[in-house]
Short mmCIF file of C-alpha atoms and ligand atoms in Angstrom, two decimals:
data_model
loop_
_atom_site.label_atom_id
_atom_site.label_comp_id
_atom_site.label_asym_id
_atom_site.label_seq_id
_atom_site.Cartn_x
_atom_site.Cartn_y
_atom_site.Cartn_z
CA MET A 475 20.28 6.19 -10.08
CA ASP A 476 23.17 8.46 -11.02
CA ILE A 477 21.81 12.00 -11.45
CA LYS A 478 23.73 12.51 -14.71
CA VAL A 479 22.34 9.32 -16.25
CA TRP A 480 18.88 10.36 -15.13
CA ASN A 481 19.26 13.89 -16.59
CA ASP A 482 20.57 12.50 -19.86
CA MET A 483 17.60 10.19 -20.11
CA ILE A 484 15.14 13.04 -19.51
CA LYS A 485 16.96 15.25 -22.01
CA ASP A 486 16.82 12.46 -24.56
CA ILE A 487 13.08 11.98 -24.05
CA ASN A 488 12.51 15.73 -24.42
CA SER A 489 14.69 16.05 -27.52
CA ASN A 490 12.06 14.91 -29.97
CA VAL A 491 9.63 17.38 -31.50
CA GLU A 492 7.70 14.73 -33.40
CA LEU A 493 5.49 12.15 -31.72
CA GLU A 494 6.96 9.05 -33.35
CA GLY A 495 10.51 9.87 -32.25
CA CYS A 496 9.31 10.81 -28.81
CA LEU A 497 7.49 7.45 -28.34
CA LYS A 498 10.44 5.47 -29.63
CA THR A 499 13.00 7.19 -27.41
CA SER A 500 10.77 6.88 -24.37
CA MET A 501 10.36 3.16 -24.94
CA GLU A 502 14.11 2.63 -25.41
CA ARG A 503 15.00 4.54 -22.26
CA ILE A 504 12.32 2.85 -20.12
CA THR A 505 13.42 -0.68 -21.07
CA GLU A 506 17.02 0.29 -20.32
CA LEU A 507 16.09 1.86 -17.01
CA LEU A 508 14.13 -1.08 -15.65
CA ASP A 509 15.73 -4.01 -17.47
CA VAL A 510 12.46 -5.56 -18.52
CA GLU A 511 11.42 -8.36 -20.88
CA LYS A 512 8.40 -6.61 -22.29
CA ALA A 513 7.12 -3.05 -22.32
CA SER A 514 4.39 -1.17 -24.09
CA LEU A 515 3.23 2.40 -24.33
CA MET A 516 -0.47 2.78 -25.02
CA LEU A 517 -2.26 5.94 -26.00
CA LEU A 518 -5.87 6.72 -25.30
CA ASP A 519 -8.40 7.27 -28.06
CA LYS A 520 -10.57 9.75 -26.18
CA GLU A 521 -13.67 9.24 -28.31
CA ASN A 522 -13.81 5.46 -27.90
CA GLN A 523 -12.21 5.42 -24.45
CA GLU A 524 -9.89 2.77 -25.72
CA LEU A 525 -6.15 2.25 -25.30
CA SER A 526 -4.00 0.93 -28.12
CA ILE A 527 -0.27 0.11 -28.28
CA LYS A 528 1.78 2.74 -30.08
CA VAL A 529 5.24 1.40 -29.34
CA ALA A 530 6.46 -1.77 -27.59
CA ARG A 531 9.39 -4.01 -26.78
CA GLY A 532 9.34 -7.81 -26.63
CA LEU A 533 5.77 -8.12 -27.97
CA ALA A 534 4.68 -9.90 -31.16
CA ASP A 535 3.59 -7.68 -34.04
CA ASP A 536 0.00 -8.99 -34.06
CA ILE A 537 -0.36 -8.21 -30.34
CA ILE A 538 0.91 -4.69 -30.95
CA GLU A 539 -1.51 -4.21 -33.81
CA ASN A 540 -4.60 -5.81 -32.37
CA THR A 541 -4.57 -5.02 -28.67
CA LYS A 542 -7.36 -2.67 -27.78
CA THR A 543 -8.11 -2.18 -24.12
CA ARG A 544 -11.19 -0.35 -22.92
CA VAL A 545 -10.79 1.99 -20.00
CA GLY A 546 -11.71 -0.04 -16.92
CA GLU A 547 -10.77 -3.44 -18.39
CA GLY A 548 -7.69 -5.45 -17.49
CA VAL A 549 -4.49 -4.00 -16.00
CA SER A 550 -3.90 -0.97 -18.25
CA GLY A 551 -7.65 -0.27 -18.25
CA TRP A 552 -7.59 -0.27 -14.43
CA VAL A 553 -4.69 2.19 -14.41
CA ALA A 554 -6.40 4.37 -17.01
CA LYS A 555 -9.63 4.40 -15.05
CA ASN A 556 -8.09 5.04 -11.65
CA ARG A 557 -5.28 7.24 -12.93
CA LYS A 558 -2.99 5.55 -10.42
CA PRO A 559 0.26 3.62 -10.77
CA LEU A 560 0.00 -0.11 -10.22
CA LEU A 561 2.45 -2.72 -8.98
CA VAL A 562 1.49 -6.36 -9.34
CA LYS A 563 3.91 -8.89 -7.91
CA ASP A 564 2.17 -11.90 -9.42
CA ILE A 565 -0.69 -11.29 -11.80
CA ARG A 566 -1.89 -14.89 -11.64
CA SER A 567 -2.67 -14.66 -7.97
CA ASP A 568 -4.04 -11.12 -8.05
CA LYS A 569 -7.79 -11.23 -7.54
CA ARG A 570 -8.40 -7.93 -9.37
CA PHE A 571 -7.40 -9.27 -12.76
CA GLU A 572 -8.40 -12.92 -12.77
CA LYS A 573 -11.20 -12.65 -15.34
CA ARG A 574 -9.10 -12.02 -18.41
CA GLU A 575 -9.63 -14.40 -21.33
CA GLY A 576 -6.66 -16.59 -22.16
CA GLY A 577 -4.94 -15.82 -18.89
CA TYR A 578 -1.75 -13.85 -18.38
CA HIS A 579 1.71 -14.66 -19.70
CA ASN A 580 3.44 -12.49 -17.24
CA ASN A 581 3.96 -12.54 -13.57
CA SER A 582 5.38 -9.32 -12.17
CA LEU A 583 4.36 -6.07 -13.77
CA LEU A 584 4.16 -2.31 -13.44
CA SER A 585 1.66 -0.03 -15.08
CA VAL A 586 1.58 3.72 -14.76
CA PRO A 587 -0.72 6.38 -16.20
CA LEU A 588 0.52 9.12 -18.54
CA LEU A 589 -1.08 12.24 -17.18
CA VAL A 590 -0.85 15.92 -18.05
CA ALA A 591 -2.33 18.99 -16.40
CA GLY A 592 -3.20 17.04 -13.26
CA ASP A 593 -5.53 14.34 -14.47
CA GLU A 594 -5.86 14.48 -18.24
CA LEU A 595 -5.04 10.96 -19.36
CA LEU A 596 -2.87 10.50 -22.45
CA GLY A 597 -2.19 6.79 -22.03
CA VAL A 598 -0.45 4.12 -20.04
CA ILE A 599 3.01 2.61 -19.81
CA ASN A 600 3.25 -1.10 -18.96
CA VAL A 601 6.36 -3.11 -18.18
CA ASN A 602 6.38 -6.86 -17.58
CA ASN A 603 8.87 -9.26 -16.03
CA LYS A 604 12.33 -8.28 -14.99
CA THR A 605 15.04 -9.79 -17.17
CA THR A 606 16.96 -10.64 -14.05
CA ARG A 607 15.30 -12.87 -11.46
CA GLY A 608 13.03 -11.28 -8.95
CA VAL A 609 9.95 -9.16 -9.03
CA PHE A 610 9.32 -5.44 -9.31
CA GLY A 611 9.27 -3.48 -6.10
CA LYS A 612 8.07 -0.09 -4.92
CA LYS A 613 11.36 1.53 -5.99
CA ASP A 614 10.86 0.38 -9.60
CA LEU A 615 7.32 1.67 -9.56
CA ASP A 616 8.44 5.10 -8.28
CA ALA A 617 11.18 5.30 -10.92
CA LEU A 618 8.78 4.43 -13.72
CA ASN A 619 6.21 6.87 -12.42
CA ASP A 620 8.82 9.65 -12.34
CA VAL A 621 9.88 8.95 -15.93
CA ALA A 622 6.24 8.77 -16.97
CA ALA A 623 5.73 12.39 -15.84
CA HIS A 624 8.46 13.50 -18.27
CA VAL A 625 7.23 11.18 -21.01
CA SER A 626 3.70 12.64 -20.62
CA SER A 627 4.80 16.21 -21.06
CA ALA A 628 7.05 15.28 -24.04
CA ILE A 629 4.15 13.43 -25.70
CA ASP A 630 1.75 16.30 -24.98
CA ARG A 631 4.16 18.78 -26.52
CA ALA A 632 4.75 16.56 -29.55
CA MET A 633 1.00 16.11 -30.08
CA LYS A 634 0.39 19.83 -29.86
CA TYR A 635 3.26 20.46 -32.27
CA GLU A 636 1.82 17.98 -34.76
CA GLU A 637 -1.63 19.43 -34.34
CA ALA A 638 -0.31 22.94 -35.03
CA ARG A 639 1.57 21.63 -38.10
CA ARG A 640 -1.58 19.87 -39.32
CA SER A 641 -3.73 22.99 -38.99
CA SER A 642 -1.02 25.10 -40.67
CA GLN A 643 -1.01 22.61 -43.53
CA ILE A 644 -4.79 22.77 -43.89
CA LYS A 645 -4.55 26.58 -43.91
CA LEU A 646 -1.76 26.46 -46.46
CA ASP A 647 -3.76 24.19 -48.76
CA PHE A 648 -6.70 26.53 -48.55
CA VAL A 649 -4.62 29.67 -49.10
CA SER A 650 -2.79 28.02 -52.02
CA THR A 651 -6.06 27.20 -53.79
CA VAL A 652 -7.62 30.61 -53.12
CA SER A 653 -4.53 32.54 -54.19
CA HIS A 654 -4.27 30.54 -57.37
CA GLU A 655 -7.94 31.28 -58.15
CA LEU A 656 -7.52 35.02 -57.39
CA ARG A 657 -4.27 35.54 -59.19
CA SER A 658 -5.46 34.73 -62.74
CA PRO A 659 -8.49 37.11 -62.85
CA LEU A 660 -6.39 39.84 -61.19
CA ALA A 661 -3.69 39.38 -63.82
CA SER A 662 -6.33 39.98 -66.53
CA VAL A 663 -7.61 43.09 -64.76
CA LYS A 664 -4.06 44.39 -64.55
CA GLU A 665 -3.40 43.66 -68.20
CA ALA A 666 -6.59 45.49 -69.29
CA MET A 667 -5.78 48.47 -67.10
CA ASN A 668 -2.27 48.61 -68.46
CA LEU A 669 -3.68 48.81 -71.98
CA LEU A 670 -5.94 51.71 -70.91
CA LEU A 671 -3.05 53.49 -69.16
CA ASP A 672 -0.87 53.04 -72.25
CA LYS A 673 -3.75 54.59 -74.18
CA ILE A 674 -3.86 51.74 -76.66
CA PRO A 675 -7.67 51.84 -77.11
CA GLY A 676 -7.64 55.63 -77.26
CA LYS A 677 -6.96 58.84 -75.37
CA ILE A 678 -8.00 59.34 -71.74
CA ASN A 679 -8.14 62.59 -69.82
CA ALA A 680 -6.07 63.42 -66.73
CA GLU A 681 -8.86 62.60 -64.30
CA GLN A 682 -9.51 59.24 -65.91
CA GLU A 683 -5.79 58.52 -65.73
CA ARG A 684 -5.71 59.42 -62.03
CA PHE A 685 -8.60 57.05 -61.26
CA LEU A 686 -6.97 54.31 -63.25
CA GLU A 687 -3.75 54.76 -61.32
CA ILE A 688 -5.58 54.46 -58.02
CA ALA A 689 -7.26 51.29 -59.26
CA MET A 690 -3.91 49.95 -60.49
CA ASN A 691 -2.26 50.62 -57.13
CA ASN A 692 -4.96 48.59 -55.44
CA VAL A 693 -4.68 45.73 -57.88
CA GLU A 694 -0.96 45.64 -57.20
CA ARG A 695 -1.49 45.79 -53.46
CA THR A 696 -3.95 42.90 -53.67
CA LEU A 697 -1.45 40.84 -55.69
CA ARG A 698 1.21 41.60 -53.08
CA LEU A 699 -1.18 40.61 -50.33
CA ILE A 700 -1.91 37.29 -52.05
CA ASN A 701 1.80 36.53 -52.40
CA GLU A 702 2.55 37.51 -48.82
CA LEU A 703 -0.37 35.50 -47.49
CA LEU A 704 0.93 32.48 -49.35
CA ASP A 705 4.45 33.06 -47.99
CA ILE A 706 3.38 33.40 -44.38
CA SER A 707 1.23 30.27 -44.67
CA LYS A 708 4.24 28.39 -46.11
CA LEU A 709 6.51 29.71 -43.35
CA GLU A 710 4.03 28.69 -40.67
CA ALA A 711 3.62 25.23 -42.14
CA GLY A 712 7.40 24.83 -42.38
CA LYS A 713 7.11 24.59 -46.16
CA LEU A 714 9.25 27.52 -47.25
CA ASP A 715 12.61 26.15 -48.22
CA MET A 716 15.50 27.92 -46.56
CA LYS A 717 18.62 27.96 -48.72
CA ARG A 718 21.33 28.55 -46.13
CA ASN A 719 24.83 29.23 -47.42
CA PHE A 720 28.05 30.37 -45.80
CA GLN A 721 28.39 33.94 -47.03
CA ASP A 722 29.11 37.56 -46.14
CA ILE A 723 26.10 39.27 -44.54
CA CYS A 724 27.61 42.73 -45.27
CA ILE A 725 27.08 42.19 -48.99
CA VAL A 726 23.41 41.48 -48.34
CA ALA A 727 23.03 44.54 -46.13
CA LYS A 728 24.77 46.75 -48.72
CA HIS A 729 22.57 45.44 -51.48
CA SER A 730 19.37 46.15 -49.47
CA TYR A 731 20.68 49.61 -48.62
CA GLU A 732 21.42 50.41 -52.27
CA THR A 733 18.03 49.18 -53.43
CA LEU A 734 16.19 51.40 -50.95
CA LYS A 735 18.50 54.42 -51.21
CA ILE A 736 16.58 55.44 -54.35
CA ASP A 737 13.25 55.50 -52.43
CA ALA A 738 14.85 57.36 -49.53
CA ASP A 739 16.38 59.97 -51.83
CA ALA A 740 13.07 60.44 -53.65
CA LYS A 741 11.37 61.10 -50.31
CA GLY A 742 14.14 63.36 -48.97
CA VAL A 743 15.00 60.92 -46.15
CA LYS A 744 18.67 60.44 -45.37
CA LEU A 745 19.63 56.73 -45.39
CA ASN A 746 22.93 55.60 -43.77
CA LEU A 747 24.53 52.22 -43.45
CA LYS A 748 27.15 51.40 -40.82
CA MET A 749 28.80 48.01 -40.76
CA PRO A 750 32.22 46.35 -40.19
CA ASP A 751 34.68 46.93 -43.06
CA VAL A 752 35.68 43.29 -43.00
CA ASN A 753 33.61 40.33 -44.19
CA VAL A 754 31.15 38.83 -41.70
CA ASN A 755 30.74 35.31 -43.02
CA MET A 756 27.97 33.22 -41.61
CA TRP A 757 25.22 30.69 -42.46
CA PHE A 758 22.00 32.21 -43.72
CA ASP A 759 19.52 32.41 -46.62
CA ALA A 760 20.46 35.56 -48.53
CA ASP A 761 17.06 36.03 -50.24
CA GLN A 762 15.13 35.65 -47.03
CA ILE A 763 17.38 37.94 -44.95
CA THR A 764 17.26 40.51 -47.76
CA ARG A 765 13.53 40.34 -47.43
CA VAL A 766 13.70 41.08 -43.69
CA LEU A 767 16.09 44.00 -44.27
CA VAL A 768 14.07 45.44 -47.14
CA ASN A 769 10.94 45.25 -45.04
CA LEU A 770 12.44 46.99 -42.02
CA ILE A 771 14.21 49.64 -44.08
CA SER A 772 11.25 50.42 -46.31
CA ASN A 773 8.94 50.65 -43.27
CA ALA A 774 11.41 53.06 -41.67
CA ILE A 775 11.47 55.23 -44.80
CA LYS A 776 7.70 54.98 -45.17
CA PHE A 777 7.03 56.19 -41.63
CA THR A 778 9.63 58.99 -41.65
CA GLU A 779 8.93 62.51 -42.90
CA GLU A 780 10.99 64.45 -45.40
CA ASN A 781 14.38 65.53 -43.95
CA GLY A 782 14.21 62.61 -41.52
CA MET A 783 16.92 60.01 -41.08
CA VAL A 784 17.17 56.23 -41.17
CA ASN A 785 20.30 54.49 -39.90
CA ILE A 786 21.07 50.86 -40.53
CA ILE A 787 23.69 49.47 -38.16
CA LEU A 788 25.12 45.96 -38.54
CA GLU A 789 27.43 44.74 -35.77
CA ASP A 790 29.48 41.58 -35.42
CA LEU A 791 28.99 40.42 -31.82
CA GLY A 792 31.07 37.26 -31.98
CA GLY A 793 28.69 34.27 -32.12
CA PHE A 794 25.99 36.35 -33.75
CA VAL A 795 25.29 39.57 -35.62
CA GLN A 796 22.90 42.28 -34.62
CA VAL A 797 21.17 44.54 -37.11
CA ARG A 798 19.31 47.69 -36.09
CA VAL A 799 17.18 49.88 -38.32
CA ILE A 800 16.65 53.19 -36.56
CA ASP A 801 14.41 56.01 -37.76
CA ASN A 802 13.33 59.35 -36.34
CA GLY A 803 9.85 59.12 -37.85
CA ALA A 804 6.32 58.61 -36.61
CA GLY A 805 7.11 56.06 -33.91
CA ILE A 806 4.67 53.57 -32.43
CA ALA A 807 2.50 54.03 -29.33
CA GLU A 808 3.39 51.84 -26.38
CA GLU A 809 0.07 49.95 -26.48
CA ASP A 810 0.69 49.01 -30.14
CA LEU A 811 4.26 47.82 -29.71
CA ASP A 812 3.56 44.17 -29.01
CA LYS A 813 1.07 43.99 -31.86
CA VAL A 814 3.21 45.12 -34.77
CA PHE A 815 4.42 41.56 -35.35
CA ASP A 816 0.83 40.28 -35.53
CA LYS A 817 -0.67 39.42 -38.89
CA PHE A 818 -2.63 42.18 -40.62
CA TYR A 819 -1.80 44.67 -37.93
CA SER A 820 -1.38 48.21 -39.05
CA VAL A 821 -1.50 51.30 -36.89
CA THR A 822 -4.38 53.15 -38.43
CA LYS A 823 -3.90 56.21 -36.20
CA VAL A 824 -0.88 57.20 -38.25
CA LYS A 825 -2.39 58.00 -41.64
CA ARG A 826 -0.11 58.84 -44.44
CA ALA A 827 -0.76 59.35 -48.13
CA GLY A 828 0.08 56.22 -50.10
CA VAL A 829 1.23 54.29 -47.01
CA LYS A 830 -1.16 51.41 -47.30
CA GLY A 831 0.73 48.23 -46.51
CA THR A 832 -0.42 44.65 -46.18
CA GLY A 833 0.28 44.26 -42.48
CA LEU A 834 2.16 41.03 -43.27
CA GLY A 835 5.71 42.36 -43.66
CA LEU A 836 6.69 42.19 -39.99
CA PRO A 837 5.08 38.79 -39.26
CA ILE A 838 6.96 37.40 -42.29
CA ALA A 839 10.22 39.01 -41.06
CA LYS A 840 9.67 37.47 -37.61
CA GLU A 841 9.08 33.96 -39.04
CA ILE A 842 12.23 34.25 -41.18
CA VAL A 843 14.43 35.49 -38.30
CA GLU A 844 13.09 32.76 -36.01
CA LEU A 845 13.69 30.09 -38.65
CA HIS A 846 17.31 31.28 -38.51
CA ARG A 847 17.09 30.86 -34.70
CA GLY A 848 17.38 34.61 -34.24
CA ARG A 849 15.25 37.14 -32.41
CA ILE A 850 13.50 40.30 -33.58
CA TRP A 851 12.05 43.13 -31.50
CA VAL A 852 11.12 46.78 -31.55
CA ASP A 853 11.68 49.81 -29.31
CA SER A 854 9.82 52.96 -30.17
CA GLN A 855 8.37 56.18 -28.92
CA LEU A 856 5.37 57.83 -30.53
CA GLY A 857 6.45 60.92 -32.40
CA ARG A 858 10.18 60.28 -31.82
CA GLY A 859 10.98 57.29 -33.99
CA SER A 860 11.43 53.52 -33.94
CA ARG A 861 14.27 51.04 -33.63
CA PHE A 862 13.75 47.57 -35.09
CA SER A 863 16.51 45.13 -34.11
CA PHE A 864 17.23 41.53 -34.96
CA THR A 865 19.99 39.08 -34.14
CA LEU A 866 21.14 36.05 -36.11
CA PRO A 867 23.48 33.34 -34.81
CA LYS A 868 26.38 32.91 -37.24
CA ASP A 869 26.35 29.14 -37.14
CA ILE A 870 22.81 27.86 -36.92
CA ARG A 871 24.14 24.30 -36.46
CA THR A 872 25.52 25.09 -33.04
CA VAL A 873 22.31 26.54 -31.55
P1 ADP B 209 2.79 47.05 -43.52
O1 ADP B 209 3.92 48.04 -43.43
O2 ADP B 209 2.72 46.37 -44.83
O3 ADP B 209 1.47 47.60 -43.02
P2 ADP B 209 4.22 45.58 -41.53
O4 ADP B 209 3.90 44.26 -40.95
O5 ADP B 209 5.53 45.72 -42.20
O6 ADP B 209 3.04 45.87 -42.55
O7 ADP B 209 4.05 46.68 -40.42
C1 ADP B 209 2.92 46.66 -39.57
C2 ADP B 209 2.66 47.99 -38.96
O8 ADP B 209 3.68 48.33 -38.02
C3 ADP B 209 2.66 49.14 -39.95
O9 ADP B 209 1.44 49.28 -40.62
C4 ADP B 209 2.93 50.31 -39.04
O10 ADP B 209 1.75 50.69 -38.38
C5 ADP B 209 3.87 49.74 -37.98
N1 ADP B 209 5.30 50.04 -38.32
C6 ADP B 209 6.19 49.21 -38.89
N2 ADP B 209 7.41 49.81 -39.00
C7 ADP B 209 7.29 51.05 -38.51
C8 ADP B 209 8.17 52.15 -38.31
N3 ADP B 209 9.45 52.11 -38.70
N4 ADP B 209 7.68 53.28 -37.76
C9 ADP B 209 6.39 53.36 -37.38
N5 ADP B 209 5.49 52.34 -37.50
C10 ADP B 209 5.93 51.20 -38.04
#
């Protein structure tokens, strides 16, 4: 077979992230490849040790729905049990399979196992009867077996993807319920504390006010944590809607800079923004990218001492933009560098008054950048400062 046709076929099989598409494409390409009358792809139910047809060609609907083959029984059961490809030139004269009820409607057939990681069985592919005259030969069997190796890994990947999606959805459902339940009582606590701080019920002394403020900060932090937890769960489950528009990223960078300039000034940290003086129009979600920028810039300010400096540099690199947020603050130790994008991670060694975050800002930023098909990373030296960088392709449709 022509190498290009072969490569296209493999690429096509691998192009589906979801199982249904993956099975359908595999079936289409296999029937094309071998020119067969009938074909079926069966998957194994591990618990019952039973194969059932997931996708087929040339078979009646009731056969597709009702066929259940136990491992060890019949042709596909033999292949599943022995984990070996099988070529039968004429099933009616093959002694191994003569006991089947109702007999066989096929003559020549191929059946190959779908295996991953050596011998983990996912299922079986069967093809029956060539459309042209003649019977299957060793060459056909080898070709089908080669395709099956690619089909197996594509199915395995799709199953794992769906499993990850399912567990993210379960997590999201749980987090949604819990956050809803937590938010209402916390809102009442906040309201009551606001009344006390506004001295509506009566005067309070300075010490009482200080304690109330500490309590209030923690209520607010908890509310922030709940919102962020909900957001990261949505991002992970693919349920946070991205509103991508074609727009100027410099406007978004300038807006984030101006918002945080007030905090930087208040702390005595110098905040600079350097970017092209022409528009950099590209496809992205302005709210989400603002969120990434605000997180990186506010972290940089938070972890930089008075008189320190934070530089934001946005560069147009042709097909993509690169943004760097560079500070000369606390820095991050080498052993912590690969953990800062983990959920709930916070470097406790660097203690600072009022710097209690949620540990979810960077994981959220990472999800957002990756959903834009970009990359985010950090370089840092303890005591010298940090540089957080991310890239975004300008046209997400071409990557
Ligand atoms: P949060 O800031 O809410 O704790 P993040 O996910 O934004 O959560 O950051 C995680 C941790 O990474 C921070 O707690 C801090 O230890 C470290 N970190 C982030 N940005 C910087 C920075 N610019 N300089 C030093 N440490 C940083």
